[in-house]
Coordinates of N, CA and C in Angstrom, one line a residue:
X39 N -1.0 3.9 -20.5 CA -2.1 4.7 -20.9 C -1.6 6.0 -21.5
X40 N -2.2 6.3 -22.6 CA -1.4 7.5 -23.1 C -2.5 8.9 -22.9
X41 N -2.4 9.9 -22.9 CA -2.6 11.5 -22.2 C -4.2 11.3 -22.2
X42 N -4.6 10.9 -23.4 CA -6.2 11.1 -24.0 C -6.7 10.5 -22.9
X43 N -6.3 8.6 -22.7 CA -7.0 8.2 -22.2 C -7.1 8.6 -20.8
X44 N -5.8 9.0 -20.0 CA -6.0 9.7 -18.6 C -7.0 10.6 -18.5
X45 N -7.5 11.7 -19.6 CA -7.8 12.8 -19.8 C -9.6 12.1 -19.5
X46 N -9.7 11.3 -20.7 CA -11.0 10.8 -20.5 C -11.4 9.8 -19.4
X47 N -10.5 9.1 -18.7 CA -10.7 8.6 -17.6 C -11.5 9.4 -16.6
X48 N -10.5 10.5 -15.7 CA -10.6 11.6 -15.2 C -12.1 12.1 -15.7
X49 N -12.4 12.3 -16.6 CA -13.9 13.6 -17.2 C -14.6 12.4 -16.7
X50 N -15.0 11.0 -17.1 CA -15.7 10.4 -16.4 C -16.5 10.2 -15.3
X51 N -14.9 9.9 -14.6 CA -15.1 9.8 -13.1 C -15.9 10.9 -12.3
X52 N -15.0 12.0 -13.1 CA -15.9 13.3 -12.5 C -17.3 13.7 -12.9
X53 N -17.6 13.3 -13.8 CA -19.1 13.5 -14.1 C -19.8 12.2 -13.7
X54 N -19.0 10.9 -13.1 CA -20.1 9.9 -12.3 C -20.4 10.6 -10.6
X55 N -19.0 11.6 -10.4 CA -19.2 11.6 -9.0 C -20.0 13.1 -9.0
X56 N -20.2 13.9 -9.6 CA -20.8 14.8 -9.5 C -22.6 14.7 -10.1
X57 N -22.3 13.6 -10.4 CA -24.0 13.3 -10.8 C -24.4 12.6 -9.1
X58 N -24.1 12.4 -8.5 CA -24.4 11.5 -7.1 C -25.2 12.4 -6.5
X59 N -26.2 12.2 -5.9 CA -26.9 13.2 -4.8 C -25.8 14.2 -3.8
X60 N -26.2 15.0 -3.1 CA -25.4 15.6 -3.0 C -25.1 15.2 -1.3
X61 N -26.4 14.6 -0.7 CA -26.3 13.5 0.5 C -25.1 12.4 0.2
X62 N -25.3 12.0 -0.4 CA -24.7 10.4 -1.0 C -23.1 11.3 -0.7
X63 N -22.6 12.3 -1.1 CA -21.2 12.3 -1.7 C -20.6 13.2 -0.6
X64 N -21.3 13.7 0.6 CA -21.4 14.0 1.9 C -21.2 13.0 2.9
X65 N -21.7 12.0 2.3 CA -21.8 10.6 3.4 C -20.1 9.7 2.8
X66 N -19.7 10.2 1.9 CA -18.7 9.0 0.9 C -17.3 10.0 1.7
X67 N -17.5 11.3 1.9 CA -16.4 12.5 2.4 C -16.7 11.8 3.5
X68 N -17.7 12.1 4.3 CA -17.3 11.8 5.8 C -16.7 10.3 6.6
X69 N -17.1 9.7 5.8 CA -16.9 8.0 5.3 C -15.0 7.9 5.6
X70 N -14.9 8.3 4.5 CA -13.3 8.8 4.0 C -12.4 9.2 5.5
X71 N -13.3 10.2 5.4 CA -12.1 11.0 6.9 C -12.3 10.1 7.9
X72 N -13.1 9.5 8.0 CA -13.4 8.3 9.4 C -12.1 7.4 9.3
X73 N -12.1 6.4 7.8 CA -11.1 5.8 7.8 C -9.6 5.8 7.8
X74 N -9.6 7.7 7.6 CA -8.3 8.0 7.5 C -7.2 6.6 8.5
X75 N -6.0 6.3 8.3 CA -5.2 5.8 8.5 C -4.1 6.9 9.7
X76 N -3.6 6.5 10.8 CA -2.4 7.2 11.9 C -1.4 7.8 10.8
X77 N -0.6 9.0 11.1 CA 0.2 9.1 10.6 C 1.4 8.2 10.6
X78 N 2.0 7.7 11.5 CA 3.3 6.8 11.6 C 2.6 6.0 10.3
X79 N 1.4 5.3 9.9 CA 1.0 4.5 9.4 C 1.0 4.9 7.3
X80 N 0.7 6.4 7.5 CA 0.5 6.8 6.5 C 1.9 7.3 5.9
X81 N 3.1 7.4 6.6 CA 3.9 8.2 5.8 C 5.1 7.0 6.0
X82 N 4.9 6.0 6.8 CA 6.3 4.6 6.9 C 5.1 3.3 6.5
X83 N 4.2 3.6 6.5 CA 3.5 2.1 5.7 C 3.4 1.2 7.1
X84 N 3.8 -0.1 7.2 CA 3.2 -0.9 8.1 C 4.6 -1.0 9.3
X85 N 5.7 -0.8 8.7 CA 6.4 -0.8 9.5 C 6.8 -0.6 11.1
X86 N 5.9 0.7 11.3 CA 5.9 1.3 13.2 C 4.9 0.4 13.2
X87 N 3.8 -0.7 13.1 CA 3.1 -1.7 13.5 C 3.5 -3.2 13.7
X88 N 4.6 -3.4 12.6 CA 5.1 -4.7 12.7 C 6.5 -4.4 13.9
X89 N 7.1 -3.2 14.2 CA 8.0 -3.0 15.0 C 7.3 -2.8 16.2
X90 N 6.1 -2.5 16.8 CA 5.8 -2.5 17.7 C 5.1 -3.9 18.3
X91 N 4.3 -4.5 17.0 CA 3.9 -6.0 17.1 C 5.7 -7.1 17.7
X92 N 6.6 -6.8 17.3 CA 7.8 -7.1 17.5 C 8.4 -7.0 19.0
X93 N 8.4 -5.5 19.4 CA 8.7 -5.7 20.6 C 7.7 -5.5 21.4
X94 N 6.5 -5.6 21.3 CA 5.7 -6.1 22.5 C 6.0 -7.5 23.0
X95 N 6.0 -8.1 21.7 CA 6.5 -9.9 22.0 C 7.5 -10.2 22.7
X96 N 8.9 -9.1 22.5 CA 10.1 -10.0 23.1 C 9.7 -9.3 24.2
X97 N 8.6 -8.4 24.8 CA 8.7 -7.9 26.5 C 7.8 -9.0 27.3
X98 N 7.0 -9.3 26.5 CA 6.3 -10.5 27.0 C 7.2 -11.9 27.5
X99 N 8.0 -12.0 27.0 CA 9.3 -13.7 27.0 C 9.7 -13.2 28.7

């Protein structure tokens, strides 16, 4: 994609999301922060969950 079309991408987006009710885009924010993701989760990816899925299993044997 070259500058323009980022440029006009972006203006879009922002003039779909600022046309929204202003409930609607209140409920999509609060939505968001609900799903937020753990930190260990957000800054190493899935890793501290497949390492913990890992050794919970070998404490179980």
């Amino acid at each position: 994609m070259s500058g323009n079309e980022i440029v006009k991408y972006m203006t879009q987006e922002l003039t779909k999301y600022m046309q929204l009710p202003k409930d609607e885009r209140e409920q999509r924010k609060s939505r968001r922060k609900n799903e937020k993701s753990s930190r260990s989760n957000r800054y190493f990816g899935m890793l501290p969950a497949a390492f913990k899925m890992f050794w919970d299993g070998k404490r179980k044997k």
